[in-house]
Short mmCIF file of C-alpha atoms in Angstrom, two decimals:
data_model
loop_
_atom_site.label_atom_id
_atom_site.label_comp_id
_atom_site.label_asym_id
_atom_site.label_seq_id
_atom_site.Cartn_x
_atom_site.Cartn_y
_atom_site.Cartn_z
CA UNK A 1 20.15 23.10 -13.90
CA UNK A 2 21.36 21.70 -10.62
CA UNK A 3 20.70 18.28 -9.83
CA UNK A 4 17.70 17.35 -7.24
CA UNK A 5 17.74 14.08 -5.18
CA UNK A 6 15.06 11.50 -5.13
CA UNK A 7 14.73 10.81 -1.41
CA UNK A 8 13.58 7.59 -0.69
CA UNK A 9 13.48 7.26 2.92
CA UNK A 10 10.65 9.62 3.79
CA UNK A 11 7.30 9.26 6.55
CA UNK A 12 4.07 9.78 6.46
CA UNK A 13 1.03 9.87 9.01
CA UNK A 14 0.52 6.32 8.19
CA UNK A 15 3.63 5.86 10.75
CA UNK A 16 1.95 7.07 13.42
CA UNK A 17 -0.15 3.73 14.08
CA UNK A 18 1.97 2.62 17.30
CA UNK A 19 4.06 5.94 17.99
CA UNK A 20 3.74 9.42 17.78
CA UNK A 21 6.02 10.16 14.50
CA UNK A 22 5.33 12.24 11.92
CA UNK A 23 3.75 15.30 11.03
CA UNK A 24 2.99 14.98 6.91
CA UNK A 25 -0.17 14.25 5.31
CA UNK A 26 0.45 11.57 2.40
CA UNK A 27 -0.58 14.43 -0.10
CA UNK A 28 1.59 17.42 1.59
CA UNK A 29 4.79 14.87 1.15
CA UNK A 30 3.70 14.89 -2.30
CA UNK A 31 3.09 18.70 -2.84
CA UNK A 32 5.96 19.41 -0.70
CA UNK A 33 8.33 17.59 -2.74
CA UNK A 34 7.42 19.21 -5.67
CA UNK A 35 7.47 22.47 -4.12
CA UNK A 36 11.16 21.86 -3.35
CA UNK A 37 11.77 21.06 -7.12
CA UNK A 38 12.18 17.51 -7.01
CA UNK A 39 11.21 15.46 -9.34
CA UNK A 40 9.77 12.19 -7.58
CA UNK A 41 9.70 11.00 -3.26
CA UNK A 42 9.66 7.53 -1.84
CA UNK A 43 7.29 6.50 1.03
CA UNK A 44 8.56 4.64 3.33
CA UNK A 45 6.52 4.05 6.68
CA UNK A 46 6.96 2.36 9.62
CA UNK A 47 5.83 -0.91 8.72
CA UNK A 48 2.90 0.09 6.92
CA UNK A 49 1.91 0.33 3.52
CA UNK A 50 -1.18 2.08 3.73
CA UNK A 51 -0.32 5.20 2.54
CA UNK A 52 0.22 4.15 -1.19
CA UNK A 53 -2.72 4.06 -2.24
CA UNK A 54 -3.59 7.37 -1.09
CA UNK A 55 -0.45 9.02 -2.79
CA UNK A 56 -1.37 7.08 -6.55
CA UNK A 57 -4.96 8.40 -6.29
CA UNK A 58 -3.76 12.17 -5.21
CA UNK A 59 -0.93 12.01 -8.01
CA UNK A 60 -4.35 11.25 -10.41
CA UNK A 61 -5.78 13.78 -8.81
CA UNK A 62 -3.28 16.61 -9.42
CA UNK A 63 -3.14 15.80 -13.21
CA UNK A 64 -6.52 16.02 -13.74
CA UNK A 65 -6.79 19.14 -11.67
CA UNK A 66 -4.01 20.32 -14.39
CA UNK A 67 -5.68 19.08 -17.30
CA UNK A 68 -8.83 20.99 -16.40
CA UNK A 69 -7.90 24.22 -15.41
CA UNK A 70 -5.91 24.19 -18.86
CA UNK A 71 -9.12 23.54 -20.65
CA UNK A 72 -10.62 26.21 -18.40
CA UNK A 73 -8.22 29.25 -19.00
CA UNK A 74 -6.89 29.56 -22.07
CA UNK A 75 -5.30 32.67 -20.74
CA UNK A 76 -2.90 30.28 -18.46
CA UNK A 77 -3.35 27.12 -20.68
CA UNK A 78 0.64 26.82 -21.18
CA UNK A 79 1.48 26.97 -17.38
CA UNK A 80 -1.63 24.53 -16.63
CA UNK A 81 -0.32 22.08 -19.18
CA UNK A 82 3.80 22.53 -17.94
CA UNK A 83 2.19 21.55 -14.42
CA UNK A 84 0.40 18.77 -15.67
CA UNK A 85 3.73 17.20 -17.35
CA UNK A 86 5.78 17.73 -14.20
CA UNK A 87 3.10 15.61 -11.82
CA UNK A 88 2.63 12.80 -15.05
CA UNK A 89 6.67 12.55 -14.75
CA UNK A 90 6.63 12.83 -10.87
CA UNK A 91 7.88 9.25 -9.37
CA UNK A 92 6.57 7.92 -6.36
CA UNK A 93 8.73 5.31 -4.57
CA UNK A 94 6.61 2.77 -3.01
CA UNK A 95 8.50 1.36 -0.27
CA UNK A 96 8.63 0.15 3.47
CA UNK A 97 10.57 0.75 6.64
CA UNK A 98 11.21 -2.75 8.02
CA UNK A 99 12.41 -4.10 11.76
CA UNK A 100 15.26 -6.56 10.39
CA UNK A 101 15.78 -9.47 13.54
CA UNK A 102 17.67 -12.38 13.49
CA UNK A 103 15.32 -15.34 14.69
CA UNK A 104 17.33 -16.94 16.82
CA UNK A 105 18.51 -14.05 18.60
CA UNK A 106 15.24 -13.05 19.20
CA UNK A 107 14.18 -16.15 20.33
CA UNK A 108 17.15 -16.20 22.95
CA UNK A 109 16.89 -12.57 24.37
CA UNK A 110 12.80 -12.65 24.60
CA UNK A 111 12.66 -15.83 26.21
CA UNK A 112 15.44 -14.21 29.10
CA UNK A 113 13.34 -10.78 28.97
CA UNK A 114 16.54 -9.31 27.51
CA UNK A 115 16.73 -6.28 25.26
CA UNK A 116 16.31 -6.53 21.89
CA UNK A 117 17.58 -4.71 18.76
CA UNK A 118 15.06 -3.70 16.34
CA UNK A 119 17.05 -2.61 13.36
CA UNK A 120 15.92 -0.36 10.75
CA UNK A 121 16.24 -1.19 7.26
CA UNK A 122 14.59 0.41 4.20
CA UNK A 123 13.10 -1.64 0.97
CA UNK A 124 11.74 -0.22 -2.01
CA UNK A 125 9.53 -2.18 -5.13
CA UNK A 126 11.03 -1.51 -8.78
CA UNK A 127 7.88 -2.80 -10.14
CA UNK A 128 4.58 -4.27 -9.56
CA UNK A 129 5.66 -7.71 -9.09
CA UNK A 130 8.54 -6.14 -6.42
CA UNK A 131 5.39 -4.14 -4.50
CA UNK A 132 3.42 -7.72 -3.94
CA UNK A 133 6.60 -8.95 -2.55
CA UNK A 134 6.94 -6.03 -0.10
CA UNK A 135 3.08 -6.55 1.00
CA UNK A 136 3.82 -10.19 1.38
CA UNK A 137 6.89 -9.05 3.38
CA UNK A 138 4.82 -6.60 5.35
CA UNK A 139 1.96 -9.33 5.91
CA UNK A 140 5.05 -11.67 7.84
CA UNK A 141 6.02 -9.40 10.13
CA UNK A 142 2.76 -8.08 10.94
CA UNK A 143 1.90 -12.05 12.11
CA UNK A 144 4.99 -11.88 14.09
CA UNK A 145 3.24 -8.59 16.08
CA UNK A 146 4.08 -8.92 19.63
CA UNK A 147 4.18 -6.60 22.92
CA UNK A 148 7.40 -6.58 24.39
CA UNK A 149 8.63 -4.54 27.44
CA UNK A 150 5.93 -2.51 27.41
CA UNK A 151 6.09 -1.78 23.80
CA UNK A 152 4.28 -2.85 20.72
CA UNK A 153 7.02 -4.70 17.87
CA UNK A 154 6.39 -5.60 14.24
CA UNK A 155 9.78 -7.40 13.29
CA UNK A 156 10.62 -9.63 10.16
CA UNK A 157 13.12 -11.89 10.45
CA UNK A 158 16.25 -12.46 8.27
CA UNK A 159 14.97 -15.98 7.21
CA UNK A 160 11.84 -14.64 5.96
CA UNK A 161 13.39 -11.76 4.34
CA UNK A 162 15.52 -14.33 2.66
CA UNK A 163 12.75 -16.95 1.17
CA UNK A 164 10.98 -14.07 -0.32
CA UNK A 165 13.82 -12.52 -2.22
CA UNK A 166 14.41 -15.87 -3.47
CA UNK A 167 11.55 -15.08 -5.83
CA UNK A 168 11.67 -11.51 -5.69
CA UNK A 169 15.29 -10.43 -6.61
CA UNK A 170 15.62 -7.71 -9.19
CA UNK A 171 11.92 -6.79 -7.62
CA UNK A 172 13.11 -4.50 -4.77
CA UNK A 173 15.61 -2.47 -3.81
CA UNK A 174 17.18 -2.07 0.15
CA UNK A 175 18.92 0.39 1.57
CA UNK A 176 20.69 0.64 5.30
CA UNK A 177 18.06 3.30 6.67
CA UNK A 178 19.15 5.73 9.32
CA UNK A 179 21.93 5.07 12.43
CA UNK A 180 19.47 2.65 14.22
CA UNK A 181 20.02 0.23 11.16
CA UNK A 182 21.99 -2.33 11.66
CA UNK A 183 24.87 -1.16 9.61
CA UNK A 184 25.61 1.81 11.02
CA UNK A 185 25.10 0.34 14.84
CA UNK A 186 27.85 -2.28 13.88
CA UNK A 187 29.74 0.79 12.38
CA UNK A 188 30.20 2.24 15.07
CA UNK A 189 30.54 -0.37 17.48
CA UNK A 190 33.81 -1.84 15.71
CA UNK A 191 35.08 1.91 15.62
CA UNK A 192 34.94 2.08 19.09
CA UNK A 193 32.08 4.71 19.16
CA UNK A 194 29.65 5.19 21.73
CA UNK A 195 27.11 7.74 22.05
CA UNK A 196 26.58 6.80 25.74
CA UNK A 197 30.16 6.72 27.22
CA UNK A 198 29.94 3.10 26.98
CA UNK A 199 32.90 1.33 27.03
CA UNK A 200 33.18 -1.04 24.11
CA UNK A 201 35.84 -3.89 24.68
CA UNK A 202 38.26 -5.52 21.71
CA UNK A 203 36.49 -8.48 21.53
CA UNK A 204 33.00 -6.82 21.35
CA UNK A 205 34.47 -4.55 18.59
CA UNK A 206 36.35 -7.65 16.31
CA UNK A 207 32.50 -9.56 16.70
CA UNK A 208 31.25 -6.05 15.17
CA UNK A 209 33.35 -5.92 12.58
CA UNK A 210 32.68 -9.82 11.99
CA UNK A 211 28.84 -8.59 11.97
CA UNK A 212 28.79 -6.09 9.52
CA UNK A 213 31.23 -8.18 6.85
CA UNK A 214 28.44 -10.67 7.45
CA UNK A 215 25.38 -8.26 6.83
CA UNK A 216 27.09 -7.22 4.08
CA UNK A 217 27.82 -10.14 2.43
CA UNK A 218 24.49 -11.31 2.59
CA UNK A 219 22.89 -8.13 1.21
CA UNK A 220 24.72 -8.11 -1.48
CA UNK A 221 24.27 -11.79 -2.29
CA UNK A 222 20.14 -11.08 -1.74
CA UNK A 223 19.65 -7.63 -3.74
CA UNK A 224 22.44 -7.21 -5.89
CA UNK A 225 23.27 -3.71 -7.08
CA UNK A 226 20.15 -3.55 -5.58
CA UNK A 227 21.95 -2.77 -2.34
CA UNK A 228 22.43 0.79 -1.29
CA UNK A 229 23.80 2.74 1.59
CA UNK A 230 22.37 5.65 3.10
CA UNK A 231 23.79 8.50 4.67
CA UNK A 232 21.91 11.19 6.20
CA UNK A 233 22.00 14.98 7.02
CA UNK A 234 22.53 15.97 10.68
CA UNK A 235 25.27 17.79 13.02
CA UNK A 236 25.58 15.38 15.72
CA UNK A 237 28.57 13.47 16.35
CA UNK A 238 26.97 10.14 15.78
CA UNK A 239 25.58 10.99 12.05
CA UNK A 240 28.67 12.74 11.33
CA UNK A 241 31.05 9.40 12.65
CA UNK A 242 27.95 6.90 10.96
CA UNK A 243 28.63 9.12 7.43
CA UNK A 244 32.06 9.21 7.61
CA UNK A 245 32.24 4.80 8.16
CA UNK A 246 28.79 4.52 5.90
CA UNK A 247 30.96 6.05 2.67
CA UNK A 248 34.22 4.08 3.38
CA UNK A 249 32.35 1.07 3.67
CA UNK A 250 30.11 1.38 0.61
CA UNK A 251 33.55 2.03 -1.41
CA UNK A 252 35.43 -1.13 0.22
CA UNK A 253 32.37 -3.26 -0.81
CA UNK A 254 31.38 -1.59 -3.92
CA UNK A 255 28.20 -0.69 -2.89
CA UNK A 256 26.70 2.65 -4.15
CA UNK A 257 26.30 5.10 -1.06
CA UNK A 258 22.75 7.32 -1.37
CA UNK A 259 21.68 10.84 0.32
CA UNK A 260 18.51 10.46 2.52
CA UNK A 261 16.59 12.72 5.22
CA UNK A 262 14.14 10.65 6.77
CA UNK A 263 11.59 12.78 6.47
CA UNK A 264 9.18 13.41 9.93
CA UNK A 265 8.30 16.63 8.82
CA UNK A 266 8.07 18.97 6.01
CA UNK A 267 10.82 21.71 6.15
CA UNK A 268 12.80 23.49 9.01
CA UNK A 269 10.37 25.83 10.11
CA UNK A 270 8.22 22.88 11.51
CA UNK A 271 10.56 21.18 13.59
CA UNK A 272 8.93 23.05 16.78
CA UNK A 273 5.64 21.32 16.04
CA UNK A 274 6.55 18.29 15.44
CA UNK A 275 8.47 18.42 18.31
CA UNK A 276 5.28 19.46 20.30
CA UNK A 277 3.63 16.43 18.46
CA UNK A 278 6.02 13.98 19.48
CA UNK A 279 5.51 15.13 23.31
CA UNK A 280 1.74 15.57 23.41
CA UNK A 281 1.45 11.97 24.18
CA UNK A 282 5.02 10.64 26.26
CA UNK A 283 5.68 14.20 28.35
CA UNK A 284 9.35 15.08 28.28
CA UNK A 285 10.19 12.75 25.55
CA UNK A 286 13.53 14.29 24.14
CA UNK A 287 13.44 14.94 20.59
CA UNK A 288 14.74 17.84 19.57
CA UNK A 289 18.26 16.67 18.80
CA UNK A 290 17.34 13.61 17.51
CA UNK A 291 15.06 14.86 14.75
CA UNK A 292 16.64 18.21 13.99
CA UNK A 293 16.98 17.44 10.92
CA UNK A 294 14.55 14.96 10.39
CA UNK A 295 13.22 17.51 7.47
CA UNK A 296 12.98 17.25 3.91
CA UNK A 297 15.65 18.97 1.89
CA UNK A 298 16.36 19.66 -1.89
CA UNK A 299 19.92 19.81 -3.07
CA UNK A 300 20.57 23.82 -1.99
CA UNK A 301 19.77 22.55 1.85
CA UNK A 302 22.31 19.35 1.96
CA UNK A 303 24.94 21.39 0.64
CA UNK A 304 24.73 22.78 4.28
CA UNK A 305 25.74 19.55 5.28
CA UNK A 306 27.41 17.63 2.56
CA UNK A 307 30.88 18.86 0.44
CA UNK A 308 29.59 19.28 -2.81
CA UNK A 309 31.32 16.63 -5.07
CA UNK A 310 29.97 14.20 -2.33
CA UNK A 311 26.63 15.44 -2.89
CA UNK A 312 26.79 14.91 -6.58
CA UNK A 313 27.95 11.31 -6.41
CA UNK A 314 25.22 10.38 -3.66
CA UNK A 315 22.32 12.14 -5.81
CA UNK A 316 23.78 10.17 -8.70
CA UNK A 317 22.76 7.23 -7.28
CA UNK A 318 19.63 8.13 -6.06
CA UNK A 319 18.76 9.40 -9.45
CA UNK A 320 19.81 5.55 -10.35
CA UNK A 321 17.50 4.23 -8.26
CA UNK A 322 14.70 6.76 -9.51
CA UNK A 323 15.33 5.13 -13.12
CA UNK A 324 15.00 2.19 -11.70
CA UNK A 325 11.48 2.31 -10.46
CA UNK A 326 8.76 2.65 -12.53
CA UNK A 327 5.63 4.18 -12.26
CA UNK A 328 3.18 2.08 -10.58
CA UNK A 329 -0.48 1.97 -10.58
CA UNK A 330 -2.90 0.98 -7.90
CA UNK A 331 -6.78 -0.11 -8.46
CA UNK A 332 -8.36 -3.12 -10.55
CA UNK A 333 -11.50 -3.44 -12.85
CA UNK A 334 -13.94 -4.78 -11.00
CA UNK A 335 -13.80 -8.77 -11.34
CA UNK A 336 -16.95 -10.48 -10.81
CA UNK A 337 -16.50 -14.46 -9.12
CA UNK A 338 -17.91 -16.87 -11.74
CA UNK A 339 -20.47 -19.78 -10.20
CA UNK A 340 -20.69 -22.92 -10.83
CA UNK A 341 -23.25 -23.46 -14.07
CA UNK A 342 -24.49 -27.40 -15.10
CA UNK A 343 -23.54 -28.05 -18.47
CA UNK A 344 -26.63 -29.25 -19.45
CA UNK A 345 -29.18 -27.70 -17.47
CA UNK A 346 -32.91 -26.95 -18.68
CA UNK A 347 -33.40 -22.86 -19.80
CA UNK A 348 -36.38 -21.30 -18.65
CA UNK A 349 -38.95 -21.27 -21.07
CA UNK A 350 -41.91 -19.19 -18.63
CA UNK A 351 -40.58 -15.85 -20.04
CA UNK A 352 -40.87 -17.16 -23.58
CA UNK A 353 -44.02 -15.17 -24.16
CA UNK A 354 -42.32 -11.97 -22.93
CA UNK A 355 -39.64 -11.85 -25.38
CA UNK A 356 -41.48 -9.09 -27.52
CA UNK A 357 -42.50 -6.78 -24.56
CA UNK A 358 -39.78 -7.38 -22.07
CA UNK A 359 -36.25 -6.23 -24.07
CA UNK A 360 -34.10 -7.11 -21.32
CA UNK A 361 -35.46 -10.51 -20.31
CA UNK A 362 -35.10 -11.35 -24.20
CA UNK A 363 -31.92 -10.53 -23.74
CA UNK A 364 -30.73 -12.72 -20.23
CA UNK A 365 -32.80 -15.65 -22.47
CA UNK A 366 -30.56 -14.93 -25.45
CA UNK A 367 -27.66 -13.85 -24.08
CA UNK A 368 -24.15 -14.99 -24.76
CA UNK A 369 -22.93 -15.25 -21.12
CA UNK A 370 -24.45 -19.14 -20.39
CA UNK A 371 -24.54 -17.46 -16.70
CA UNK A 372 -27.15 -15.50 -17.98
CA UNK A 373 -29.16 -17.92 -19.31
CA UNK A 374 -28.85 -20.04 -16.03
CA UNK A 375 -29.81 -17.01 -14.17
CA UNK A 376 -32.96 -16.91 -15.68
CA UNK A 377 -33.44 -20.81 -15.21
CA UNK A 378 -32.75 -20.03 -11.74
CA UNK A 379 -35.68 -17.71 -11.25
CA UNK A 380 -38.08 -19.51 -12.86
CA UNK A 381 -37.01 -22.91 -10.56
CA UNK A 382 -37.57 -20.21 -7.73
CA UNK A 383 -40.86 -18.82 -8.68
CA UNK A 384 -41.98 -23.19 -8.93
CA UNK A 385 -40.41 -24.10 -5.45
CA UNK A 386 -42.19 -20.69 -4.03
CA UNK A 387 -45.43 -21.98 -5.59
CA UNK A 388 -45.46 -18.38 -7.20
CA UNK A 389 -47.17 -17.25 -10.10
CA UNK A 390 -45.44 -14.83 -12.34
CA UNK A 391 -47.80 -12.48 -13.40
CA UNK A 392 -47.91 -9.21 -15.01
CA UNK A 393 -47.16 -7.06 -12.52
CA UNK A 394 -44.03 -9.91 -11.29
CA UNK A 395 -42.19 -9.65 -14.87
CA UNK A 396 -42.64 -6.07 -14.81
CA UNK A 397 -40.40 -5.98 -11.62
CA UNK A 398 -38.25 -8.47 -12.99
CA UNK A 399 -37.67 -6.62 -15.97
CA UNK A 400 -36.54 -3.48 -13.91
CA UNK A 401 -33.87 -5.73 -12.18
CA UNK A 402 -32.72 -7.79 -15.05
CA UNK A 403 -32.00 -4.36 -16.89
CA UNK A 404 -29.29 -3.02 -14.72
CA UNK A 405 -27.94 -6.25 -14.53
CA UNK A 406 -27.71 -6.17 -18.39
CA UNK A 407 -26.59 -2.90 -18.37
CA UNK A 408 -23.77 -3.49 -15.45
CA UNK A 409 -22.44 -5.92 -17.87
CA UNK A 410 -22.31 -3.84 -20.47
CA UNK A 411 -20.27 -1.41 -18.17
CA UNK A 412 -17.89 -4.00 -16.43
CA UNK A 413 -17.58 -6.21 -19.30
CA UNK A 414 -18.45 -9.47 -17.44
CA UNK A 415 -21.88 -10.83 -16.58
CA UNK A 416 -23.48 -9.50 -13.15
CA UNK A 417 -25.49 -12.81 -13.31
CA UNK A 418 -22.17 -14.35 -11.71
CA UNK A 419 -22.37 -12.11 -8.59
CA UNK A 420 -26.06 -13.75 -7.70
CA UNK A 421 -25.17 -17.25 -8.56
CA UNK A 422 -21.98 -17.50 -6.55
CA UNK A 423 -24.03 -16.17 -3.89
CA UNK A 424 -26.82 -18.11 -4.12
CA UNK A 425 -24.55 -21.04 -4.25
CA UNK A 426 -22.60 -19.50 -0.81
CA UNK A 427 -26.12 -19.04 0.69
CA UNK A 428 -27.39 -22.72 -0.70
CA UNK A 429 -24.32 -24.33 1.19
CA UNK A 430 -24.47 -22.41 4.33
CA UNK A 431 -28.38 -23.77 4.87
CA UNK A 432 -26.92 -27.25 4.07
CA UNK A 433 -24.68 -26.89 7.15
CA UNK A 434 -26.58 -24.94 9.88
CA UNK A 435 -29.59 -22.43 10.39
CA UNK A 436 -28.70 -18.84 9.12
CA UNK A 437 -28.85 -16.00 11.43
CA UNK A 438 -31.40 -12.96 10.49
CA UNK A 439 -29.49 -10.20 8.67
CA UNK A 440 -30.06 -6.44 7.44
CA UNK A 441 -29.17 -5.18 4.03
CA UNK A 442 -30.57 -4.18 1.20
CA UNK A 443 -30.56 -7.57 -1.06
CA UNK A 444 -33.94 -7.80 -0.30
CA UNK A 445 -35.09 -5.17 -2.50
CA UNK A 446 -34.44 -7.34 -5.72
CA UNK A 447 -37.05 -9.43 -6.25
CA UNK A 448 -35.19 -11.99 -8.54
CA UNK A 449 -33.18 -12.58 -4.99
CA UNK A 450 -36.19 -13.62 -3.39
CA UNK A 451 -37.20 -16.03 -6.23
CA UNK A 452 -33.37 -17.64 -6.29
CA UNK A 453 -33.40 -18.18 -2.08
CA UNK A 454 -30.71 -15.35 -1.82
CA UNK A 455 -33.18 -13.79 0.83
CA UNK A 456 -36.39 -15.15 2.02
CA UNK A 457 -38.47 -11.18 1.65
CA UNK A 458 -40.69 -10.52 -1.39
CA UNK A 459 -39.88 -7.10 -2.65
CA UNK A 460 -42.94 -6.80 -4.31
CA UNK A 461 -45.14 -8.03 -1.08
CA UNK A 462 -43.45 -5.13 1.07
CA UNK A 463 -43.23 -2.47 -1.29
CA UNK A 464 -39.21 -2.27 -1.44
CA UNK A 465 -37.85 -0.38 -4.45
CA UNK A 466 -35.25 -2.41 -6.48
CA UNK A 467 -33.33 1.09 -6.86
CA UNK A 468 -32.21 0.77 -3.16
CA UNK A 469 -29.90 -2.41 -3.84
CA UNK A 470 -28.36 -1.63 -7.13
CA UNK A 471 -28.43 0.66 -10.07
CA UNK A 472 -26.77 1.31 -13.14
CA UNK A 473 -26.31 4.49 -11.67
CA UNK A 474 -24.51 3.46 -8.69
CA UNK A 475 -22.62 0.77 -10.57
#
């Protein structure tokens, strides 16, 4: 069986916050990469990371949908199950498309309203620890956001690249993205190349050349064998020249050389709407040359643009990179804040007589969360400060409440009691420093809020149903 690449330099919608870009639906990347036989896709936006959670929970998604059909047709049960497999082995690279700037120069060139070079440059997380440095990453050039002749720029700067991986080497991988990267730009600029006619001088070439042994230098010294070098599919001259320097260059510095498509749309027959996409908004735009093949391709469709033993050793190493990622999971148990509990504090002793009658104020009183127990010292402080007497009808409603609180932490494994204490101490200190405002919500359905000062409404008084706040069924 042929080989398939894993791609990792591939766009979603989720680039399409400042410009018109792309064309793919997180889940039809997904679907479409698996309809194309491959076994895993990276996601690499422009400077956005918003898309991975959305790709985890529709990977979930298409298991289960596997699992359950094979439960439900036994006829098909086999197939079901061989589909399941494939999308529990399918990898997802979780990864960014970065704006790489050196500080100074930026400084320099925006101060003088000079143009500036906003080079492309691809990072991947290995692991979970490598995908909180690439949000952290993502977070720093996001506070660098600025608009700049006219159009909006997200850069991160070398030094910042620089103290994260620090901490984060072995995390995350790089790789040289597409010819606006700053490889491939310094390339071709010391080869004399010029898409433009431009003439480049000796001197500007030899600074090049000094450039790119730089860049190089310090990649390798940040990620290690980490460090990869893309080169993409395409048939004009500058892809074919950027290739051709890209390999030679990833052999001189012993740096393994990867096959990527930078993915803007699905497969070849889309290119005319995307194209029509990309001009709905800026007119005349030009794109058609530039993102011809901008597509996502499987092994058969590089070959019409790669030698075949070349092939093979670039989706090698992008197999190597796919073993080097793991599978990566998104979504937390619920964690509920702990308050701030007296150590010796008085329990309530007004529900004393309701421990027969009342099972789930019995068990706040007796529980083994001390949170509990100062919950329920809590209310009955509340119900003295309010001058309220807690009659019949009063424990019956607090009974109701208590119970899906007891149940809740039954289902999330930590007391609920914490929630309403850190909030009633948030709410406590907020009156200590100025007036609060009037707001809507539905906290004032629980009674047991009114009694601890989290709202100043009597449930019971207005009729509110404790079912509208929270529920064990809603929990």
């Amino acid at each position: 069986m042929n080989k398939q690449p894993f791609l990792i330099h591939n766009h979603t919608e989720m680039s399409n916050f400042r410009l018109k870009d792309c064309t793919i639906k997180v889940e039809d990347l997904l679907n479409g990469a698996m309809d194309k036989g491959l076994k895993g896709i990276g996601i690499t936006d422009h400077e956005a990371i918003s898309s991975h959670i959305r790709a985890f929970q529709h990977k979930q998604k298409m298991i289960q949908k596997y699992d359950d059909l094979a439960g439900n047709d036994l006829s098909r049960r086999s197939e079901y199950l061989d589909k399941k497999q494939q999308w529990e082995d399918f990898k997802i690279g979780f990864g960014n498309e970065i704006y790489l700037v050196d500080r100074d120069e930026f400084n320099d060139k925006t101060s003088n309203n000079e143009r500036v070079q906003f080079y492309h440059a691809v990072l991947m997380a290995k692991n979970q620890n490598g995908h909180k440095g690439i949000r952290l990453l993502s977070e720093m050039a996001w506070n660098n956001h600025l608009f700049y002749r006219g159009l909006e720029r997200i850069p991160l700067f070398y030094d910042e690249l620089e103290s994260i991986m620090e901490e984060y080497k072995g995390d995350i991988i790089f790789s040289t993205a597409c010819v606006g990267g700053f490889l491939p730009q310094q390339l071709l600029r010391a080869d004399g190349f010029s898409e433009y006619e431009e003439k480049i001088t000796k001197e500007e070439r030899a600074a090049a050349q000094k450039n790119l042994d730089t860049f190089m230098k310090k990649m390798i010294s940040m990620f290690g064998d980490d460090f990869y070098i893309e080169l993409q599919p395409g048939d004009r001259d500058i892809q074919t020249k950027a290739n051709h320097l890209l390999y030679l260059t990833a052999k001189e510095y012993n740096v393994k050389p990867i096959i990527t498509t930078d993915t803007h749309y699905i497969g070849k027959e889309d290119r005319d709407i995307h194209r029509v996409y990309l001009q709905s908004q800026e007119g005349n735009r030009e794109v058609d040359e530039f993102y011809s093949t901008t597509y996502m391709m499987n092994r058969e469709e590089l070959l019409d643009f790669f030698d075949e033993a070349l092939l093979l050793e670039l989706i090698d190493n992008t197999i190597e990179i796919k073993n080097k990622i793991e599978h990566l999971v998104f979504g937390n148990t619920t964690q509920i804040p702990h308050a701030h509990i007296p150590e010796n504090f008085i329990e309530a002793t007004v529900f004393d007589k309701y421990r027969d009658t009342h099972q789930y104020i019995k068990a706040m009183l007796e529980s083994e969360h001390v949170s509990d127990r100062y919950y329920m010292a809590l209310l009955e402080k509340g119900a003295n400060k309010l001058n309220v007497e807690l009659d019949i009808e009063k424990i019956d409603r607090i009974e109701l409440e208590v119970e899906q609180l007891v149940k809740l932490t039954e289902y999330f494994g930590d007391p609920m009691s914490g929630y309403f204490l850190a909030t009633k101490e948030i709410v406590d200190l907020m009156w200590n420093m100025t007036i609060l405002a009037p707001n809507r919500g539905s906290a004032a359905c629980y009674y047991t809020n009114y009694l601890l000062g989290i709202v100043q409404i009597d449930a019971i008084e207005y009729d509110l149903p404790y079912w509208r706040f929270l529920h064990e069924a809603r929990g």
